[in-house]
XYZ file of C-alpha atoms in Angstrom:
673
model
C 121.960 77.868 77.017
C 123.627 75.924 79.849
C 121.048 74.727 82.394
C 123.687 73.993 85.067
C 124.812 77.618 84.970
C 121.204 78.771 85.185
C 120.803 76.536 88.244
C 123.910 78.038 89.857
C 122.586 81.576 89.312
C 119.169 80.459 90.592
C 120.639 78.981 93.803
C 122.827 82.026 94.353
C 119.889 84.439 94.030
C 117.669 82.349 96.310
C 120.411 82.190 98.927
C 120.858 85.972 98.783
C 117.123 86.484 99.186
C 116.965 84.129 102.179
C 119.690 86.172 103.847
C 117.580 89.322 103.486
C 115.312 89.637 106.533
C 112.939 92.003 104.736
C 112.284 89.465 101.977
C 111.753 86.628 104.455
C 109.310 88.716 106.483
C 107.285 90.126 103.562
C 107.237 86.999 101.372
C 107.193 84.132 103.885
C 106.243 85.146 107.405
C 103.647 87.840 106.649
C 101.315 85.576 104.602
C 101.248 83.026 107.432
C 100.139 85.538 110.060
C 98.251 87.966 107.798
C 95.055 85.989 107.257
C 94.626 84.745 110.838
C 95.049 88.317 112.066
C 92.706 89.771 109.453
C 90.024 87.104 109.200
C 89.874 85.525 112.637
C 90.607 88.758 114.475
C 88.257 90.819 112.316
C 85.383 88.314 112.459
C 85.572 87.972 116.252
C 85.844 91.737 116.671
C 82.885 92.296 114.336
C 80.670 89.795 116.211
C 81.579 91.401 119.545
C 80.790 94.859 118.196
C 77.429 93.716 116.808
C 76.535 92.181 120.192
C 77.670 95.336 121.949
C 75.590 97.496 119.600
C 72.535 95.315 120.204
C 72.788 95.895 123.965
C 73.342 99.660 123.806
C 70.487 101.871 124.971
C 68.539 103.623 122.216
C 66.466 106.737 122.904
C 63.159 106.954 121.012
C 60.536 109.694 120.991
C 56.944 108.890 119.952
C 54.711 111.776 118.853
C 51.198 110.260 118.928
C 48.669 112.619 117.319
C 45.921 109.957 117.304
C 45.821 108.832 120.949
C 43.533 105.829 120.586
C 43.921 102.207 121.642
C 45.611 101.147 118.411
C 48.134 104.011 118.290
C 48.984 103.617 121.981
C 49.684 99.930 121.335
C 52.617 100.973 119.117
C 54.280 102.773 122.010
C 53.452 99.882 124.369
C 55.186 97.397 122.068
C 58.245 99.666 121.786
C 58.502 99.804 125.580
C 58.830 96.008 125.658
C 62.152 96.169 123.780
C 64.883 95.824 126.403
C 67.283 98.516 125.220
C 64.646 101.028 124.002
C 64.184 104.099 126.217
C 60.998 105.969 125.298
C 61.218 109.694 126.079
C 58.442 111.316 128.062
C 55.918 113.305 126.055
C 56.659 117.032 125.727
C 53.972 119.708 126.057
C 54.715 121.418 122.756
C 56.122 119.204 120.016
C 58.440 120.858 117.486
C 59.611 118.424 114.841
C 62.642 120.523 113.839
C 64.025 120.387 117.399
C 63.788 116.610 117.512
C 65.316 116.298 114.042
C 68.260 118.333 115.325
C 68.583 115.930 118.264
C 68.455 113.044 115.811
C 71.173 114.574 113.656
C 73.330 115.090 116.779
C 72.740 111.423 117.722
C 71.168 112.485 121.041
C 68.167 110.345 120.105
C 68.128 107.365 117.747
C 64.633 107.626 116.235
C 61.564 109.870 116.041
C 58.150 108.268 115.406
C 55.375 110.567 114.221
C 51.895 108.934 114.213
C 49.127 110.558 112.163
C 45.885 109.094 110.860
C 43.610 109.416 107.876
C 40.511 107.765 106.443
C 40.745 105.432 103.458
C 38.222 105.450 100.601
C 36.560 102.442 102.247
C 36.010 104.395 105.461
C 38.672 102.636 107.545
C 41.157 104.470 109.727
C 44.716 104.370 108.322
C 47.742 105.108 110.480
C 50.458 107.174 108.782
C 53.594 106.361 110.768
C 56.754 108.299 109.840
C 59.986 106.894 111.285
C 62.801 109.441 111.223
C 66.314 108.085 111.712
C 69.933 108.871 110.903
C 71.147 106.315 108.375
C 74.763 107.434 108.772
C 74.629 106.291 112.418
C 74.685 102.540 113.093
C 72.713 102.799 116.350
C 69.996 104.814 114.645
C 69.834 102.380 111.697
C 69.505 99.422 114.056
C 66.725 101.209 115.985
C 64.921 101.878 112.682
C 65.028 98.182 111.733
C 63.542 97.120 115.066
C 60.829 99.802 114.957
C 59.761 98.834 111.420
C 59.515 95.153 112.417
C 57.342 96.064 115.433
C 55.040 98.296 113.354
C 54.592 95.531 110.748
C 53.563 93.089 113.494
C 51.076 95.622 114.879
C 49.665 96.166 111.393
C 48.984 92.441 111.045
C 47.229 92.444 114.435
C 45.025 95.414 113.468
C 44.072 93.859 110.144
C 43.268 90.594 111.929
C 41.030 92.385 114.440
C 39.145 94.217 111.669
C 38.566 90.998 109.725
C 37.397 89.162 112.851
C 34.755 91.855 113.506
C 33.170 91.144 110.122
C 33.538 87.378 110.520
C 36.279 86.914 107.911
C 39.116 84.510 108.555
C 42.534 86.155 108.627
C 43.879 83.413 106.345
C 42.008 85.020 103.444
C 44.970 87.411 103.185
C 47.316 84.530 102.399
C 46.428 84.334 98.702
C 50.035 83.604 97.724
C 52.580 81.938 99.957
C 56.147 82.366 98.775
C 58.732 79.812 99.805
C 62.385 80.448 98.991
C 64.116 77.211 98.042
C 67.842 77.659 97.469
C 69.042 74.608 95.542
C 72.701 75.636 95.742
C 74.630 73.293 98.073
C 76.611 74.876 100.934
C 79.900 74.356 99.072
C 78.631 76.376 96.109
C 77.421 79.155 98.368
C 80.839 79.236 99.954
C 82.445 79.268 96.507
C 80.139 82.115 95.481
C 81.216 84.165 98.518
C 84.941 83.409 98.192
C 84.919 83.714 94.404
C 84.262 87.448 94.568
C 87.267 88.571 96.586
C 89.690 85.611 96.309
C 90.845 86.486 92.728
C 91.442 90.093 93.761
C 93.464 89.076 96.825
C 95.566 86.468 95.032
C 96.401 88.645 92.027
C 97.358 91.650 94.149
C 99.395 89.583 96.626
C 101.169 87.828 93.740
C 102.204 90.996 91.943
C 103.103 92.899 95.116
C 105.274 90.024 96.385
C 107.006 89.550 93.038
C 107.622 93.294 92.628
C 109.707 93.475 95.812
C 111.932 90.597 94.707
C 112.217 91.655 91.049
C 113.218 95.237 91.850
C 116.053 93.949 94.039
C 117.430 91.334 91.618
C 118.616 93.694 88.863
C 117.873 97.315 89.820
C 119.089 96.561 93.353
C 122.347 95.118 92.027
C 122.835 98.202 89.860
C 122.346 100.368 92.942
C 124.771 98.267 95.044
C 127.313 98.056 92.209
C 127.371 94.232 92.195
C 125.902 93.690 88.722
C 129.282 94.000 86.974
C 130.644 91.128 89.091
C 127.960 88.771 87.809
C 128.365 89.923 84.207
C 132.058 88.930 84.105
C 131.227 85.398 85.281
C 131.190 82.384 82.964
C 127.409 82.547 82.648
C 126.021 84.180 79.524
C 123.470 87.018 79.651
C 120.466 84.849 78.781
C 121.495 82.338 81.473
C 121.660 85.146 84.028
C 118.189 86.307 82.998
C 116.717 82.807 83.284
C 118.326 82.275 86.697
C 116.862 85.511 88.035
C 113.533 84.775 86.329
C 113.275 81.391 88.050
C 114.083 83.050 91.378
C 111.173 85.487 91.059
C 108.850 82.659 89.993
C 109.893 80.490 92.939
C 109.361 83.193 95.538
C 106.035 84.154 93.943
C 104.846 80.534 94.022
C 105.871 80.242 97.664
C 103.985 83.473 98.436
C 100.808 82.274 96.662
C 101.068 78.833 98.274
C 101.459 80.320 101.749
C 98.593 82.733 101.119
C 96.278 79.940 99.994
C 97.327 77.719 102.907
C 96.906 80.519 105.452
C 93.549 81.466 103.944
C 92.343 77.860 104.054
C 93.384 77.424 107.709
C 91.791 80.751 108.675
C 88.442 79.920 107.083
C 88.499 76.436 108.591
C 89.037 77.952 112.039
C 86.189 80.436 111.551
C 83.810 77.640 110.487
C 84.801 75.412 113.397
C 84.096 78.301 115.787
C 80.717 78.918 114.128
C 79.598 75.409 115.114
C 76.138 74.315 114.015
C 75.515 77.511 112.071
C 77.691 76.106 109.259
C 77.215 72.413 110.001
C 78.109 70.266 107.009
C 79.894 73.100 105.203
C 83.314 72.167 103.855
C 85.875 74.321 102.117
C 86.514 73.262 98.485
C 90.066 71.976 98.955
C 90.239 70.654 95.384
C 89.340 74.082 94.029
C 92.137 75.687 96.030
C 94.592 73.176 94.519
C 93.373 73.885 90.968
C 93.661 77.633 91.565
C 97.272 77.178 92.645
C 97.953 75.225 89.445
C 96.378 77.741 87.067
C 98.067 80.640 88.889
C 101.462 79.407 87.640
C 101.172 80.990 84.143
C 100.077 84.302 85.683
C 102.984 84.172 88.138
C 105.431 83.599 85.291
C 103.900 86.500 83.325
C 104.149 88.928 86.248
C 107.699 87.726 86.915
C 108.765 88.386 83.316
C 107.189 91.863 83.216
C 108.676 92.864 86.569
C 112.111 91.519 85.578
C 112.006 93.674 82.418
C 111.094 96.724 84.507
C 113.895 95.989 86.963
C 116.414 95.544 84.108
C 115.439 98.865 82.534
C 115.516 100.818 85.829
C 118.611 102.533 87.198
C 117.807 101.823 90.856
C 115.163 100.327 93.147
C 113.323 103.632 93.546
C 112.929 104.003 89.789
C 111.838 100.368 89.440
C 109.132 100.868 92.064
C 107.858 103.979 90.271
C 107.571 102.008 87.001
C 105.837 99.156 88.838
C 103.060 101.383 90.178
C 101.045 101.638 86.903
C 101.253 97.838 86.553
C 100.064 97.323 90.140
C 97.230 99.857 89.854
C 96.165 98.425 86.495
C 96.163 94.918 87.958
C 94.053 96.101 90.902
C 91.450 97.613 88.568
C 91.322 94.596 86.234
C 91.205 92.032 89.060
C 88.155 93.770 90.567
C 86.033 92.449 87.684
C 85.221 89.461 89.930
C 83.181 91.822 92.135
C 81.045 93.033 89.232
C 77.740 91.313 88.439
C 76.974 90.167 84.903
C 80.602 89.523 83.897
C 81.108 85.932 82.783
C 84.175 84.281 81.300
C 83.753 83.998 77.531
C 86.051 83.759 74.540
C 86.716 87.509 74.557
C 87.468 87.873 78.267
C 89.597 84.698 78.149
C 92.139 86.647 76.055
C 92.401 89.703 78.341
C 95.251 89.330 80.870
C 94.332 89.452 84.581
C 90.608 89.784 83.760
C 90.682 86.194 82.460
C 92.270 84.850 85.657
C 89.962 86.847 87.904
C 86.861 85.426 86.201
C 88.362 81.931 85.912
C 89.216 81.745 89.643
C 85.660 82.853 90.449
C 84.251 80.093 88.208
C 86.558 77.505 89.783
C 85.343 78.456 93.260
C 81.792 77.887 91.973
C 82.877 74.550 90.428
C 81.390 75.865 87.201
C 84.389 76.462 84.953
C 84.664 75.651 81.247
C 87.736 73.547 80.423
C 88.035 75.156 76.957
C 88.184 78.658 78.433
C 90.650 77.433 81.062
C 92.983 76.175 78.319
C 92.600 79.450 76.373
C 93.439 81.495 79.482
C 96.510 79.397 80.262
C 97.626 79.171 76.620
C 97.321 82.892 75.862
C 99.188 83.734 79.076
C 102.027 81.345 78.223
C 102.403 83.081 74.843
C 102.689 86.416 76.646
C 105.257 84.790 78.987
C 107.490 83.884 76.052
C 107.222 87.410 74.626
C 108.056 89.072 77.950
C 111.006 86.738 78.682
C 112.377 87.539 75.217
C 112.080 91.249 76.008
C 113.908 90.718 79.328
C 116.776 88.895 77.577
C 116.944 91.601 74.912
C 117.100 94.339 77.561
C 119.773 92.440 79.495
C 121.884 92.181 76.338
C 121.565 95.903 75.609
C 124.464 97.733 77.260
C 122.831 101.158 76.918
C 119.809 99.903 78.860
C 121.666 97.768 81.389
C 124.050 100.564 82.351
C 121.658 103.447 81.794
C 122.829 106.312 83.983
C 121.224 109.372 82.341
C 118.899 111.257 84.627
C 115.284 111.542 83.565
C 114.230 114.915 82.271
C 112.053 117.019 84.513
C 108.510 117.988 83.587
C 109.687 121.513 82.710
C 109.610 121.918 78.942
C 110.537 125.562 78.388
C 114.107 125.343 77.182
C 116.067 128.123 75.529
C 114.513 127.452 72.161
C 111.253 126.204 73.703
C 111.377 123.067 71.538
C 110.962 120.470 74.277
C 107.253 120.371 73.513
C 108.208 117.763 70.909
C 109.698 115.369 73.491
C 107.951 112.044 74.031
C 107.463 112.825 77.719
C 105.709 116.134 77.110
C 103.490 114.784 74.312
C 102.219 111.956 76.544
C 101.410 114.457 79.322
C 99.725 116.765 76.798
C 97.700 113.845 75.400
C 96.359 112.811 78.814
C 95.490 116.406 79.731
C 93.435 116.714 76.520
C 91.935 113.263 77.166
C 90.790 114.330 80.647
C 89.325 117.541 79.229
C 87.511 115.486 76.588
C 86.105 113.121 79.237
C 85.028 115.688 81.825
C 84.225 118.780 79.736
C 83.567 117.508 76.209
C 81.258 114.683 77.314
C 79.278 117.185 79.397
C 78.818 119.485 76.399
C 77.779 116.582 74.154
C 75.290 115.166 76.666
C 73.419 118.497 76.699
C 73.496 119.086 72.932
C 75.289 116.494 70.803
C 76.056 118.501 67.671
C 76.907 121.802 69.363
C 78.894 119.843 71.957
C 80.892 118.142 69.190
C 81.649 121.511 67.562
C 82.921 122.990 70.839
C 84.883 119.823 71.643
C 86.684 119.731 68.291
C 87.509 123.451 68.201
C 88.162 124.300 71.868
C 89.486 121.047 73.376
C 91.348 119.463 70.434
C 92.406 122.133 67.909
C 92.888 125.256 70.047
C 95.399 123.773 72.574
C 97.654 122.527 69.741
C 97.678 125.909 67.990
C 98.262 127.783 71.263
C 101.078 125.405 72.237
C 102.884 125.920 68.950
C 102.357 129.709 69.093
C 103.547 130.038 72.707
C 106.649 127.934 72.002
C 107.287 130.063 68.886
C 107.460 126.934 66.717
C 107.106 126.992 62.950
C 103.451 125.915 62.636
C 103.728 124.942 58.973
C 106.769 122.729 59.596
C 105.534 121.348 62.927
C 102.211 120.232 61.469
C 103.552 119.104 58.086
C 101.484 121.587 56.057
C 103.260 120.773 52.814
C 101.919 120.602 49.273
C 100.849 117.201 48.008
C 100.486 115.697 44.536
C 96.826 115.582 43.362
C 97.154 111.900 42.440
C 97.425 111.069 46.167
C 93.850 112.274 46.703
C 92.603 109.973 43.919
C 94.380 107.001 45.535
C 92.764 107.832 48.907
C 89.341 107.831 47.220
C 90.085 104.402 45.678
C 91.125 103.057 49.088
C 88.174 104.563 51.009
C 85.693 101.688 50.537
C 88.296 98.938 51.166
C 89.565 100.592 54.371
C 86.003 101.085 55.675
C 85.219 97.449 54.805
C 88.274 96.161 56.693
C 87.472 98.355 59.703
C 83.862 97.094 59.716
C 84.955 93.439 59.481
C 87.420 94.002 62.328
C 84.523 95.443 64.351
C 82.450 92.337 63.562
C 85.290 90.087 64.761
C 85.459 92.031 68.010
C 81.700 91.639 68.340
C 82.137 87.846 68.177
C 84.408 87.935 71.229
C 82.786 90.881 73.023
C 79.128 91.125 71.974
C 77.969 94.724 71.560
C 74.634 95.667 73.117
C 71.706 96.836 70.995
C 71.661 100.180 72.816
C 75.307 100.753 71.855
C 74.613 100.010 68.184
C 71.606 102.314 68.281
C 73.731 105.100 69.793
C 76.338 104.699 67.025
C 73.624 104.898 64.345
C 72.116 107.987 65.957
C 75.519 109.663 65.933
C 75.823 109.492 62.136
C 72.093 109.716 61.412
C 71.197 113.073 59.840
C 67.628 113.058 61.274
C 66.540 116.731 61.198
C 70.111 118.083 61.073
C 70.564 117.944 57.320
C 73.231 116.099 55.343
C 75.660 119.007 54.884
C 75.525 120.059 58.539
C 76.167 116.436 59.628
C 79.138 116.144 57.244
C 80.488 119.449 58.554
C 80.290 118.424 62.233
C 81.074 114.690 61.999
C 83.223 114.659 58.857
C 85.074 117.902 58.192
C 85.634 119.225 61.741
C 87.137 115.969 63.141
C 89.164 115.637 59.951
C 90.784 119.035 60.509
C 90.975 119.181 64.320
C 91.896 115.592 65.188
C 94.379 115.271 62.327
C 96.051 118.531 63.352
C 96.654 117.043 66.791
C 97.552 113.443 65.856
C 98.955 113.368 62.311
C 100.212 116.939 62.568
C 101.744 117.739 65.966
C 102.183 114.234 67.431
C 103.190 112.256 64.338
C 105.836 114.775 63.282
C 107.167 114.915 66.852
C 107.484 111.108 66.889
C 109.476 111.021 63.612
C 112.644 110.457 65.649
C 111.192 107.084 66.743
C 111.229 105.807 63.163
C 108.676 105.561 60.332
C 106.449 102.738 61.579
C 107.009 103.401 65.280
C 105.756 106.962 64.834
C 102.704 105.755 62.897
C 101.756 102.969 65.332
C 102.286 104.943 68.560
C 100.202 107.836 67.212
C 97.500 105.452 65.961
C 97.241 103.724 69.354
C 96.870 107.100 71.099
C 94.265 108.014 68.471
C 92.333 104.823 69.291
C 92.467 105.478 73.041
C 91.356 109.063 72.455
C 87.925 107.891 71.266
C 87.215 106.437 74.742
C 85.471 103.384 73.304
C 86.845 99.873 73.892
C 84.681 98.373 71.146
C 86.073 100.781 68.532
C 89.660 100.806 69.835
C 91.122 98.425 67.217
C 89.143 99.675 64.167
C 89.977 103.309 64.994
C 93.625 102.384 65.582
C 93.685 100.684 62.174
C 92.300 103.850 60.555
C 94.919 105.834 62.470
C 97.679 103.663 60.967
C 96.268 104.272 57.477
C 96.128 108.038 57.937
C 99.562 108.113 59.571
C 101.026 106.212 56.632
C 99.465 108.678 54.213
C 100.806 111.681 56.144
C 104.395 110.407 56.283
C 104.481 108.860 52.827
C 103.141 112.033 51.146
C 104.871 114.238 53.764
C 101.707 116.294 54.198
C 98.964 116.725 56.778
C 96.480 117.663 54.033
C 96.199 114.089 52.732
C 95.454 112.749 56.241
C 92.764 115.420 56.754
C 91.206 114.445 53.429
C 91.249 110.702 54.297
C 89.720 111.306 57.736
C 86.996 113.583 56.361
C 86.208 111.138 53.543
C 85.962 108.174 55.938
C 83.539 109.935 58.314
C 81.488 111.448 55.488
C 81.083 108.089 53.759
C 79.919 106.581 57.060
C 77.153 109.211 57.222
C 76.137 108.604 53.593
C 76.142 104.796 53.950
C 74.012 104.822 57.115
C 71.467 107.308 55.779
C 71.372 106.494 52.045
C 72.960 103.047 51.785
C 69.629 101.342 51.133
C 69.198 103.531 48.039
C 72.632 102.720 46.573
C 72.385 99.557 44.396
C 75.589 97.773 45.400
C 75.099 98.632 49.116
C 71.391 97.821 49.407
C 71.832 94.055 49.844
C 74.856 94.507 52.101
C 72.988 96.768 54.519
C 69.937 94.482 54.577
C 72.189 91.617 55.738
C 73.555 93.848 58.548
C 76.953 92.083 58.676
C 79.560 92.298 55.932
C 80.618 88.814 54.695
C 84.115 88.054 55.984
C 85.377 87.051 52.532
C 85.023 90.720 51.506
C 88.253 91.271 53.464
C 90.246 89.509 50.718
C 89.414 91.842 47.778
C 89.503 94.846 50.143
C 93.030 93.920 51.294
C 94.192 93.344 47.697
C 92.888 96.744 46.561
C 94.486 98.398 49.584
C 97.802 96.672 48.836
C 97.689 97.984 45.260
C 97.029 101.499 46.601
C 100.055 101.180 48.928
C 102.279 100.283 45.983
C 100.901 103.205 43.961
C 101.464 105.587 46.879
C 105.112 104.529 47.095
C 105.621 105.149 43.361
C 103.814 108.492 43.360
C 105.839 109.748 46.336
C 109.134 107.936 45.659
C 111.123 111.181 45.592
C 110.002 112.013 49.168
C 112.596 110.793 51.667
C 111.522 110.143 55.249
C 113.516 112.291 57.652
C 113.649 111.583 61.379
């Protein structure tokens, strides 16, 4: 790789970008004026509106059913408020009429004063304050009225105590003093740490997406890509030159955003005067944030460059960028959520790790080990994504891809397009939505009956109907072929090892992302027979999922994905199978089981073996949870709760031996795409 050629490409791309007014405006000028307009303008406008709202006249009606000195004092105090207008008393009071006026915002509050006698014989005022919480004027009036009534209450209590010669101070049994030990800088960091990660991540990816889509997809659209390809620079040098261009512009965007944000906040604090006296913005924290943002910038740049290389034009690139942008928005919002702290598990999740790390930096409370893990794991992802970009750029079929995307219509002449990757993904997400909205509702009302309806009506029935409507050969489409009996024996031998490996994988996940006790209890209740009976539990949790879920995943989907290759079909289907369970904690263990069952289905060329493996796995889980303490070799294991990690070694060796045996038993079966 020639660095001088990379530098030439880099300079050329930067020069082209600087000539584009749209890029200059969106990446350079907009960040400089965006924050002053938003922050300074918004804060001044908000303070003016609050002052204006305070001075607006508020109409109050007081319905006094008591009419004594104490109740009248409430109305007298309300009259002292400058912008309160107390309506004159009506002859006949109808609450519904005044509530209508309140709903129409003709009045801002209705006060209804009743009285009663306490068990001690004292008069108690029951004051109901009706207001419209959806109206700001009415809410403000409510706050003022409540404060006035509380003051009057203290006066009344004081008068009653004075009459019986008791000092009012007797009520002050406990005096609470709030002492906030956090210095002003930490309070500022706490406030900024919530929304700063979100802003920076979104601005970084949105700025980089504009530049990346133009660098390759834009050149394809303009027809200038071929000119660069015939130059002396090699493909990987072209990729690196464009990659550095995206990184540079992204860094400039982040730097300008941070600078503009810092200036804007400084201006707001200087205008606030004594209210924030002694408060200083953490300049060092801003500098550290800029430094640790570099790996994230390089990761976004690599991903967006790959998308741009794959796309035929800018419009297509932008459509592919949208899921990445939306996903980044959702993940970056973790900084707003309480209770989320950066730990070893979150430090390995892209975007989430940076969002939590930036928040900790603003609080000056970050862990250097987690910082290094965040940066290190992101750099590894950088290398992977840059390699993918170079590979795409060296692939002529991708670089000059001109084929139009297929439409969402799947009814062809032979009605076989239901086996296309595009249709299967759409079908999967439709079933997933039905599972989430309908199936979860059924299960929340009655778990077992809900599971039966979910498996039969949401998972199995749509697959059968789809194959029937498209007039497909159900036996061939699902892989309902005969299988050698020895395969079932091998599955039985592998059952304990595969469950052991899945359990150990779950324990590893628990080390990074601790599972709550309530979650563990819910999982135990799911497979606990309780008053259901063993055979009914095996039917609902073992046999039904084995038939229904395997028909969908290892039947319809796996056989449709055969064209992707042996392992690609297995892994893609297994990942979808893991997602389908809607449980992040079980995603990897379930995916691992999906790979095992997919391997069985393709190696034996039969859905029956996958159904058997799935049913056996779930049934053994029920037996172990309910009767494990009565089985000699499981009794000690269950009492220790966690499986020793060294058990993974013999389990893996047994599983490897089963794999070899499966290949020999089914050696005459040839995989056909």
